[in-house]
Amino acid sequence: MNNKDLYNYILGIADNSLILGQRLGELCGHGPTLETDIAGTNISLDLIGQTRSYYQYAAKIQGEGKSEDDIAFLRLERDYKNVLLVEQPNTHFGYVMGRQYLFDVYHLLLMQGLANSADETLAAIAKKGIKEVSYHKRFSGDWVKRLGDGTEESNEKMQEAIDDLWTYTDELFDLTESDEKMISEGIGVDASAFKNQYYDEVTALLKEANLQVPEGKYFIRGGKKGVHSEHMGYLLADLQYMQRTYPNMEW
Amino acid sequence: MTQAQTAHIDPHLIPTLEEVSDPEIPVLTVLDLGVIREAVEQNGLIKIKLTPTYSGCPAMDVIGDDLTAAFAKQGKKVEVDLVLAPAWSTDWISEKGLRKMEEYGIARPLKESADKEALLGNKKLVKCTNCGSTNTHLVSQFGSTACKALFQCDDCQEPFDYFKCLK
Ligand SMILES: [Zn+2]
């Protein structure tokens, strides 16, 4: 088996959780209500926890004596493999919930596939993750419905968020070379195979939420190849600050 | 299945394990919580397999340190391994643990289907830890820690935590 491909494959999944976890973490103490604030940080904690399991495994696969922290904090922007969707900023609460929901539906389908991976460690992380991600999806889906089917203003804002974020959804189903190799070995999950299922599910909820399903066919991609949006540098500056300023610091 | 049926724990280690509690729910020992998957002593080294309740549960690092400290008092060395499979379930909390949890003010997890109904707000099923009434409502799906949701009693107005069912 090619370790480099497995390493890349793990990072492709883990970086999504890290970056979305970081985005949600930014809201700590800034949520619109105490309950949503706590929910955001709880979801962040789940995602960062999953990230730690993936990175610990990736560090072992890499075999260069690096730690999970090295992988999280000491890479350059181009080396992060997360999709563009998860790095989009917390523009307003509608964006936060819209981004979360559009990712959660994908995330759960991916975890359900990964639970059957030929790689035991990945299957174990996924099985644990399924329980958590189902809960995230229930929460974010409820909010998309509540805002979409709420007041005129909340509907307008939720629609704006969905319209903007929609352009990042197609990238979720792109396969990198490492993805394809891992799929052929029964380790990876073929995300392109559940694309229709994804859009069916999202479409049904948007309709229930009194929201228009965007019809645009223009999609933005690049994150999976390391080509990120202008927001990513700022996010990393925040994320990596301590390790860059005080190398090797521990607490 | 209960913890006792599935976990392999050397009986002579139990008294010390019972001294270590969950830092977030201090009335529960690690045995009550069902997070010890294995504890054996081999050639003077105690090997413990610990499973997290939630992936990012910060209590796990603390529990690992506390286990090491508890056995260090007896001059014994501990090796703690974090294992993810099989994934922890609220079914692994012992009956004694569930009772202590309720006395502490946290409502015990309902069965899976009832839990779903309660968290979706479809049915009133979660029992108030203050007055015992099930006339309660969900305030937030996420509570003070990842494992809990926040409820409030409509009879006595008490706000309380509910330990979510995890399967
Ligand atoms: Zn009451």
Short mmCIF file of C-alpha atoms and ligand atoms in Angstrom, two decimals:
data_model
loop_
_atom_site.label_atom_id
_atom_site.label_comp_id
_atom_site.label_asym_id
_atom_site.label_seq_id
_atom_site.Cartn_x
_atom_site.Cartn_y
_atom_site.Cartn_z
CA MET A 1 0.00 0.00 0.00
CA ASN A 2 1.16 3.50 -0.77
CA ASN A 3 1.47 5.44 2.50
CA LYS A 4 1.62 8.79 0.76
CA ASP A 5 -1.84 8.29 -0.75
CA LEU A 6 -3.31 7.11 2.54
CA TYR A 7 -1.75 10.10 4.30
CA ASN A 8 -3.20 12.49 1.73
CA TYR A 9 -6.55 10.77 1.90
CA ILE A 10 -6.73 11.10 5.70
CA LEU A 11 -5.78 14.77 5.52
CA GLY A 12 -8.43 15.38 2.89
CA ILE A 13 -11.05 14.35 5.42
CA ALA A 14 -9.40 15.68 8.58
CA ASP A 15 -8.64 19.17 7.27
CA ASN A 16 -12.37 19.76 6.67
CA SER A 17 -13.05 19.02 10.33
CA LEU A 18 -10.14 21.14 11.55
CA ILE A 19 -11.01 24.21 9.51
CA LEU A 20 -14.75 24.06 10.20
CA GLY A 21 -13.95 23.45 13.87
CA GLN A 22 -11.76 26.56 13.84
CA ARG A 23 -14.49 28.63 12.18
CA LEU A 24 -17.02 27.56 14.80
CA GLY A 25 -14.49 28.18 17.55
CA GLU A 26 -14.25 31.80 16.44
CA LEU A 27 -17.85 32.19 17.55
CA CYS A 28 -17.13 31.16 21.13
CA GLY A 29 -18.57 33.95 23.24
CA HIS A 30 -20.14 35.60 20.18
CA GLY A 31 -23.17 33.39 19.49
CA PRO A 32 -26.52 35.18 19.12
CA THR A 33 -27.86 33.44 22.23
CA LEU A 34 -26.21 31.45 24.99
CA GLU A 35 -27.68 28.18 23.69
CA THR A 36 -26.49 28.65 20.12
CA ASP A 37 -23.10 29.77 21.39
CA ILE A 38 -22.73 26.59 23.41
CA ALA A 39 -23.99 24.48 20.51
CA GLY A 40 -21.42 26.00 18.16
CA THR A 41 -18.54 25.31 20.49
CA ASN A 42 -19.81 21.79 21.19
CA ILE A 43 -19.89 21.00 17.48
CA SER A 44 -16.45 22.57 17.15
CA LEU A 45 -15.18 20.34 19.93
CA ASP A 46 -16.53 17.21 18.23
CA LEU A 47 -14.88 18.21 14.96
CA ILE A 48 -11.53 19.04 16.56
CA GLY A 49 -11.71 15.75 18.46
CA GLN A 50 -12.23 13.85 15.22
CA THR A 51 -9.38 15.81 13.68
CA ARG A 52 -7.05 14.74 16.47
CA SER A 53 -7.82 11.07 15.86
CA TYR A 54 -7.18 11.47 12.12
CA TYR A 55 -3.97 13.46 12.56
CA GLN A 56 -2.56 11.06 15.15
CA TYR A 57 -3.12 8.28 12.64
CA ALA A 58 -1.73 10.34 9.74
CA ALA A 59 1.41 11.15 11.75
CA LYS A 60 1.91 7.43 12.37
CA ILE A 61 1.42 6.60 8.67
CA GLN A 62 3.85 9.33 7.67
CA GLY A 63 6.49 7.88 9.99
CA GLU A 64 8.58 11.02 10.31
CA GLY A 65 8.12 11.36 14.06
CA LYS A 66 5.75 14.28 13.68
CA SER A 67 2.84 14.90 16.01
CA GLU A 68 -0.80 15.79 15.48
CA ASP A 69 0.13 19.36 16.43
CA ASP A 70 2.79 19.58 13.72
CA ILE A 71 0.19 18.60 11.16
CA ALA A 72 -2.40 21.04 12.48
CA PHE A 73 -0.17 24.05 13.03
CA LEU A 74 2.95 23.86 10.91
CA ARG A 75 1.77 23.46 7.35
CA LEU A 76 1.56 26.17 4.72
CA GLU A 77 -1.75 27.23 3.22
CA ARG A 78 -1.23 25.25 0.03
CA ASP A 79 -0.79 22.05 2.04
CA TYR A 80 -4.28 22.17 3.58
CA LYS A 81 -6.70 20.02 1.63
CA ASN A 82 -10.05 21.20 3.00
CA VAL A 83 -12.89 22.14 0.68
CA LEU A 84 -13.62 25.84 0.17
CA LEU A 85 -17.04 25.53 1.82
CA VAL A 86 -15.70 25.04 5.35
CA GLU A 87 -13.30 28.01 5.27
CA GLN A 88 -16.02 30.53 4.34
CA PRO A 89 -16.40 33.21 7.03
CA ASN A 90 -19.11 33.49 9.70
CA THR A 91 -20.79 36.32 7.78
CA HIS A 92 -23.97 36.08 9.83
CA PHE A 93 -25.79 33.36 11.75
CA GLY A 94 -27.62 32.26 8.61
CA TYR A 95 -24.26 31.61 6.95
CA VAL A 96 -23.00 29.70 9.96
CA MET A 97 -26.01 27.38 9.97
CA GLY A 98 -26.21 27.15 6.17
CA ARG A 99 -22.52 26.23 5.89
CA GLN A 100 -22.92 23.74 8.70
CA TYR A 101 -25.96 22.07 7.17
CA LEU A 102 -24.49 21.87 3.66
CA PHE A 103 -21.41 20.26 5.15
CA ASP A 104 -23.20 18.01 7.67
CA VAL A 105 -25.30 16.25 5.03
CA TYR A 106 -22.13 15.46 3.08
CA HIS A 107 -20.17 14.62 6.23
CA LEU A 108 -22.70 12.08 7.46
CA LEU A 109 -22.88 10.31 4.07
CA LEU A 110 -19.07 10.20 3.99
CA MET A 111 -18.81 8.83 7.56
CA GLN A 112 -21.42 6.16 6.80
CA GLY A 113 -19.28 5.01 3.90
CA LEU A 114 -16.04 5.25 5.82
CA ALA A 115 -17.45 3.09 8.61
CA ASN A 116 -17.10 0.21 6.12
CA SER A 117 -13.54 1.08 5.16
CA ALA A 118 -10.99 -1.71 4.81
CA ASP A 119 -8.81 0.43 7.08
CA GLU A 120 -9.76 -0.43 10.67
CA THR A 121 -8.62 2.83 12.22
CA LEU A 122 -10.54 4.98 9.75
CA ALA A 123 -13.62 2.78 10.22
CA ALA A 124 -13.39 3.20 14.00
CA ILE A 125 -13.05 6.99 13.80
CA ALA A 126 -16.01 7.10 11.40
CA LYS A 127 -18.24 4.91 13.56
CA LYS A 128 -17.63 7.22 16.49
CA GLY A 129 -18.10 10.25 14.23
CA ILE A 130 -21.46 9.10 12.82
CA LYS A 131 -23.12 9.52 16.19
CA GLU A 132 -21.79 13.03 16.57
CA VAL A 133 -22.37 14.18 13.01
CA SER A 134 -26.00 12.95 13.02
CA TYR A 135 -26.55 15.25 15.94
CA HIS A 136 -24.86 18.17 14.18
CA LYS A 137 -27.07 17.69 11.13
CA ARG A 138 -30.22 17.62 13.20
CA PHE A 139 -29.20 20.91 14.82
CA SER A 140 -28.12 22.77 11.67
CA GLY A 141 -31.06 21.44 9.63
CA ASP A 142 -33.48 22.64 12.31
CA TRP A 143 -31.98 26.12 12.15
CA VAL A 144 -32.06 26.33 8.36
CA LYS A 145 -35.77 25.43 8.57
CA ARG A 146 -36.45 27.83 11.41
CA LEU A 147 -34.75 30.77 9.68
CA GLY A 148 -36.04 29.95 6.22
CA ASP A 149 -39.58 29.50 7.47
CA GLY A 150 -39.35 32.36 9.97
CA THR A 151 -39.84 36.08 9.38
CA GLU A 152 -39.43 37.85 6.06
CA GLU A 153 -36.01 39.09 7.15
CA SER A 154 -34.76 35.74 8.39
CA ASN A 155 -35.94 34.07 5.18
CA GLU A 156 -34.13 36.68 3.11
CA LYS A 157 -30.89 36.27 5.05
CA MET A 158 -31.05 32.48 4.98
CA GLN A 159 -31.69 32.56 1.25
CA GLU A 160 -28.71 34.87 0.73
CA ALA A 161 -26.49 32.47 2.65
CA ILE A 162 -27.69 29.42 0.74
CA ASP A 163 -27.27 31.19 -2.62
CA ASP A 164 -23.67 32.12 -1.79
CA LEU A 165 -22.65 28.85 -0.17
CA TRP A 166 -24.28 26.73 -2.87
CA THR A 167 -21.43 27.55 -5.26
CA TYR A 168 -19.05 25.63 -3.01
CA THR A 169 -21.07 22.41 -2.78
CA ASP A 170 -20.00 20.74 -6.01
CA GLU A 171 -16.39 20.54 -4.86
CA LEU A 172 -17.42 18.17 -2.06
CA PHE A 173 -17.72 15.43 -4.68
CA ASP A 174 -14.42 15.98 -6.50
CA LEU A 175 -11.98 13.12 -6.29
CA THR A 176 -8.24 13.68 -6.04
CA GLU A 177 -5.72 11.15 -7.28
CA SER A 178 -5.20 9.89 -3.74
CA ASP A 179 -8.96 9.60 -3.27
CA GLU A 180 -9.20 7.41 -6.35
CA LYS A 181 -6.34 5.17 -5.27
CA MET A 182 -7.83 4.72 -1.82
CA ILE A 183 -11.27 3.99 -3.29
CA SER A 184 -9.76 1.28 -5.48
CA GLU A 185 -8.23 -0.31 -2.38
CA GLY A 186 -11.53 -0.33 -0.49
CA ILE A 187 -10.19 2.20 2.01
CA GLY A 188 -11.66 5.39 0.62
CA VAL A 189 -15.25 6.40 0.01
CA ASP A 190 -16.43 7.41 -3.45
CA ALA A 191 -18.16 10.69 -2.64
CA SER A 192 -19.22 11.16 -6.27
CA ALA A 193 -21.46 8.11 -5.83
CA PHE A 194 -23.66 9.81 -3.25
CA LYS A 195 -23.84 13.19 -4.97
CA ASN A 196 -27.45 12.76 -6.12
CA GLN A 197 -28.49 11.54 -2.71
CA TYR A 198 -26.88 14.63 -1.21
CA TYR A 199 -28.67 17.08 -3.46
CA ASP A 200 -32.00 15.25 -3.04
CA GLU A 201 -31.77 15.48 0.71
CA VAL A 202 -30.67 19.13 0.76
CA THR A 203 -33.32 20.11 -1.79
CA ALA A 204 -36.09 18.49 0.25
CA LEU A 205 -35.08 20.40 3.36
CA LEU A 206 -34.75 23.72 1.55
CA LYS A 207 -38.26 23.31 0.15
CA GLU A 208 -39.59 22.50 3.60
CA ALA A 209 -37.79 25.62 4.83
CA ASN A 210 -39.57 27.78 2.28
CA LEU A 211 -36.29 28.50 0.51
CA GLN A 212 -35.49 28.52 -3.20
CA VAL A 213 -33.10 25.87 -4.42
CA PRO A 214 -30.34 27.74 -6.29
CA GLU A 215 -30.38 26.99 -9.99
CA GLY A 216 -26.95 28.33 -10.88
CA LYS A 217 -24.55 25.86 -12.43
CA TYR A 218 -21.42 27.85 -11.68
CA PHE A 219 -19.36 26.21 -8.94
CA ILE A 220 -16.14 27.29 -7.29
CA ARG A 221 -13.51 24.67 -6.43
CA GLY A 222 -9.86 24.46 -5.51
CA GLY A 223 -9.52 23.77 -1.78
CA LYS A 224 -8.97 20.05 -2.24
CA LYS A 225 -5.95 20.90 -4.40
CA GLY A 226 -4.66 23.46 -1.92
CA VAL A 227 -5.91 26.51 -3.83
CA HIS A 228 -7.88 28.36 -1.17
CA SER A 229 -10.06 31.45 -1.01
CA GLU A 230 -8.80 34.78 0.30
CA HIS A 231 -10.27 33.95 3.72
CA MET A 232 -7.96 31.02 4.39
CA GLY A 233 -4.81 33.02 5.13
CA TYR A 234 -6.52 35.00 7.87
CA LEU A 235 -7.96 31.85 9.36
CA LEU A 236 -4.55 30.18 9.44
CA ALA A 237 -2.89 33.27 10.89
CA ASP A 238 -5.26 32.95 13.82
CA LEU A 239 -4.99 29.17 14.07
CA GLN A 240 -1.21 29.01 13.85
CA TYR A 241 -0.32 32.13 15.79
CA MET A 242 0.94 30.47 18.97
CA GLN A 243 3.08 27.81 17.27
CA ARG A 244 4.54 30.31 14.82
CA THR A 245 5.35 32.84 17.53
CA TYR A 246 6.55 30.37 20.17
CA PRO A 247 7.74 27.32 18.25
CA ASN A 248 7.27 24.01 20.08
CA MET A 249 5.36 25.60 22.92
CA GLU A 250 3.18 23.21 24.92
CA TRP A 251 0.42 23.61 27.45
CA MET B 1 -24.46 -4.94 27.51
CA THR B 2 -22.98 -3.53 30.65
CA GLN B 3 -19.37 -2.59 31.17
CA ALA B 4 -18.78 -5.62 33.39
CA GLN B 5 -19.83 -8.00 30.63
CA THR B 6 -17.55 -6.58 27.98
CA ALA B 7 -14.50 -5.08 29.66
CA HIS B 8 -11.60 -7.10 30.99
CA ILE B 9 -10.55 -5.62 34.32
CA ASP B 10 -8.24 -7.29 36.84
CA PRO B 11 -10.30 -7.38 40.08
CA HIS B 12 -7.42 -6.17 42.27
CA LEU B 13 -7.26 -2.92 40.28
CA ILE B 14 -10.92 -2.04 40.88
CA PRO B 15 -10.51 -0.20 44.23
CA THR B 16 -7.99 2.21 42.71
CA LEU B 17 -10.03 2.66 39.53
CA GLU B 18 -12.98 3.59 41.72
CA GLU B 19 -10.98 6.51 43.10
CA VAL B 20 -10.82 8.11 39.66
CA SER B 21 -13.88 10.07 38.61
CA ASP B 22 -15.09 11.97 35.58
CA PRO B 23 -13.84 15.55 36.10
CA GLU B 24 -17.07 16.94 34.62
CA ILE B 25 -19.46 14.67 36.55
CA PRO B 26 -17.43 13.99 39.69
CA VAL B 27 -20.00 11.62 41.24
CA LEU B 28 -19.30 9.11 38.47
CA THR B 29 -16.22 6.94 38.66
CA VAL B 30 -14.56 5.83 35.45
CA LEU B 31 -16.07 2.39 36.09
CA ASP B 32 -19.59 3.82 36.46
CA LEU B 33 -19.10 5.66 33.20
CA GLY B 34 -17.92 2.55 31.38
CA VAL B 35 -14.90 4.16 29.73
CA ILE B 36 -12.37 1.59 30.97
CA ARG B 37 -12.27 -1.11 28.28
CA GLU B 38 -9.40 -3.03 29.80
CA ALA B 39 -7.18 -2.80 32.87
CA VAL B 40 -4.54 -5.45 33.45
CA GLU B 41 -1.30 -5.68 35.38
CA GLN B 42 1.61 -7.29 33.57
CA ASN B 43 5.13 -7.45 35.02
CA GLY B 44 4.48 -4.51 37.31
CA LEU B 45 3.05 -2.35 34.53
CA ILE B 46 -0.64 -1.50 34.51
CA LYS B 47 -2.07 -1.33 31.04
CA ILE B 48 -5.34 0.54 30.66
CA LYS B 49 -7.48 0.91 27.58
CA LEU B 50 -9.65 3.97 27.75
CA THR B 51 -12.44 4.87 25.31
CA PRO B 52 -13.67 8.45 24.88
CA THR B 53 -17.34 9.31 25.38
CA TYR B 54 -17.16 11.94 22.60
CA SER B 55 -14.28 12.43 20.13
CA GLY B 56 -13.28 15.79 21.52
CA CYS B 57 -14.09 15.16 25.16
CA PRO B 58 -11.44 17.14 27.08
CA ALA B 59 -12.13 14.98 30.15
CA MET B 60 -10.24 12.08 28.55
CA ASP B 61 -6.81 13.71 28.91
CA VAL B 62 -7.60 14.52 32.53
CA ILE B 63 -8.84 10.99 33.21
CA GLY B 64 -5.62 9.58 31.73
CA ASP B 65 -3.53 11.81 34.01
CA ASP B 66 -5.70 10.97 37.03
CA LEU B 67 -5.32 7.23 36.43
CA THR B 68 -1.55 7.61 36.24
CA ALA B 69 -1.54 9.66 39.45
CA ALA B 70 -3.81 7.24 41.34
CA PHE B 71 -1.56 4.26 40.67
CA ALA B 72 1.62 6.31 41.16
CA LYS B 73 0.63 6.66 44.83
CA GLN B 74 1.17 2.90 45.09
CA GLY B 75 4.44 3.17 43.22
CA LYS B 76 2.93 1.62 40.11
CA LYS B 77 3.44 2.68 36.51
CA VAL B 78 0.52 3.04 34.10
CA GLU B 79 0.28 2.95 30.35
CA VAL B 80 -2.95 4.45 29.00
CA ASP B 81 -4.10 3.69 25.48
CA LEU B 82 -7.01 5.49 23.88
CA VAL B 83 -9.18 3.06 21.89
CA LEU B 84 -11.98 4.15 19.57
CA ALA B 85 -13.63 0.86 18.65
CA PRO B 86 -16.13 -0.24 19.68
CA ALA B 87 -17.52 3.26 20.15
CA TRP B 88 -18.71 4.14 23.64
CA SER B 89 -22.45 4.03 24.26
CA THR B 90 -24.58 5.39 27.08
CA ASP B 91 -25.65 1.75 27.59
CA TRP B 92 -22.24 1.25 29.21
CA ILE B 93 -23.06 3.52 32.13
CA SER B 94 -23.80 1.26 35.10
CA GLU B 95 -27.17 1.28 36.88
CA LYS B 96 -25.37 2.55 39.98
CA GLY B 97 -23.87 5.31 37.85
CA LEU B 98 -27.28 6.28 36.43
CA ARG B 99 -28.72 6.57 39.94
CA LYS B 100 -25.82 8.70 41.16
CA MET B 101 -26.17 10.89 38.08
CA GLU B 102 -29.86 11.53 38.80
CA GLU B 103 -29.15 12.39 42.43
CA TYR B 104 -26.49 14.78 41.17
CA GLY B 105 -29.11 16.59 39.07
CA ILE B 106 -28.58 15.15 35.60
CA ALA B 107 -31.48 13.28 34.01
CA ARG B 108 -30.51 9.81 32.79
CA PRO B 109 -30.41 8.95 29.07
CA LEU B 110 -33.67 7.58 27.66
CA LYS B 111 -33.73 4.67 25.22
CA GLU B 112 -32.74 5.56 21.67
CA SER B 113 -36.20 6.12 20.12
CA ALA B 114 -37.56 7.95 23.16
CA ASP B 115 -34.43 10.11 23.22
CA LYS B 116 -35.08 11.19 19.63
CA GLU B 117 -38.70 12.13 20.40
CA ALA B 118 -37.61 14.10 23.45
CA LEU B 119 -34.83 15.99 21.66
CA LEU B 120 -37.09 16.83 18.73
CA GLY B 121 -39.59 18.19 21.22
CA ASN B 122 -42.29 15.77 20.02
CA LYS B 123 -42.98 14.16 23.37
CA LYS B 124 -42.48 15.06 26.98
CA LEU B 125 -40.42 12.18 28.33
CA VAL B 126 -37.46 13.58 30.25
CA LYS B 127 -38.01 13.54 34.00
CA CYS B 128 -37.22 16.66 36.05
CA THR B 129 -34.41 15.88 38.47
CA ASN B 130 -35.90 18.26 41.03
CA CYS B 131 -39.59 17.25 41.24
CA GLY B 132 -39.86 14.16 39.04
CA SER B 133 -42.40 15.65 36.63
CA THR B 134 -42.13 14.79 32.94
CA ASN B 135 -43.80 18.09 32.06
CA THR B 136 -40.46 19.41 30.80
CA HIS B 137 -39.22 21.00 27.61
CA LEU B 138 -35.99 21.11 25.66
CA VAL B 139 -34.13 24.42 25.97
CA SER B 140 -31.07 23.50 23.93
CA GLN B 141 -29.85 20.35 22.18
CA PHE B 142 -26.39 21.16 23.43
CA GLY B 143 -25.76 21.66 27.13
CA SER B 144 -22.80 22.51 29.32
CA THR B 145 -20.76 19.63 27.86
CA ALA B 146 -20.93 17.64 24.62
CA CYS B 147 -22.75 14.75 26.32
CA LYS B 148 -25.64 16.79 27.68
CA ALA B 149 -28.71 18.73 26.51
CA LEU B 150 -30.44 21.46 28.50
CA PHE B 151 -34.03 21.02 29.72
CA GLN B 152 -36.39 22.99 31.90
CA CYS B 153 -39.26 21.76 34.06
CA ASP B 154 -42.63 23.39 33.37
CA ASP B 155 -43.96 22.46 36.81
CA CYS B 156 -41.21 23.60 39.18
CA GLN B 157 -39.27 25.72 36.60
CA GLU B 158 -35.96 24.00 37.44
CA PRO B 159 -33.43 24.08 34.57
CA PHE B 160 -31.45 20.85 34.40
CA ASP B 161 -29.08 18.81 32.24
CA TYR B 162 -30.13 15.68 30.39
CA PHE B 163 -27.49 13.11 29.48
CA LYS B 164 -28.10 12.40 25.79
CA CYS B 165 -28.51 8.84 24.58
CA LEU B 166 -25.51 7.80 22.50
CA LYS B 167 -25.61 4.52 20.61
ZN ZN C 1 -39.58 19.98 38.23
#
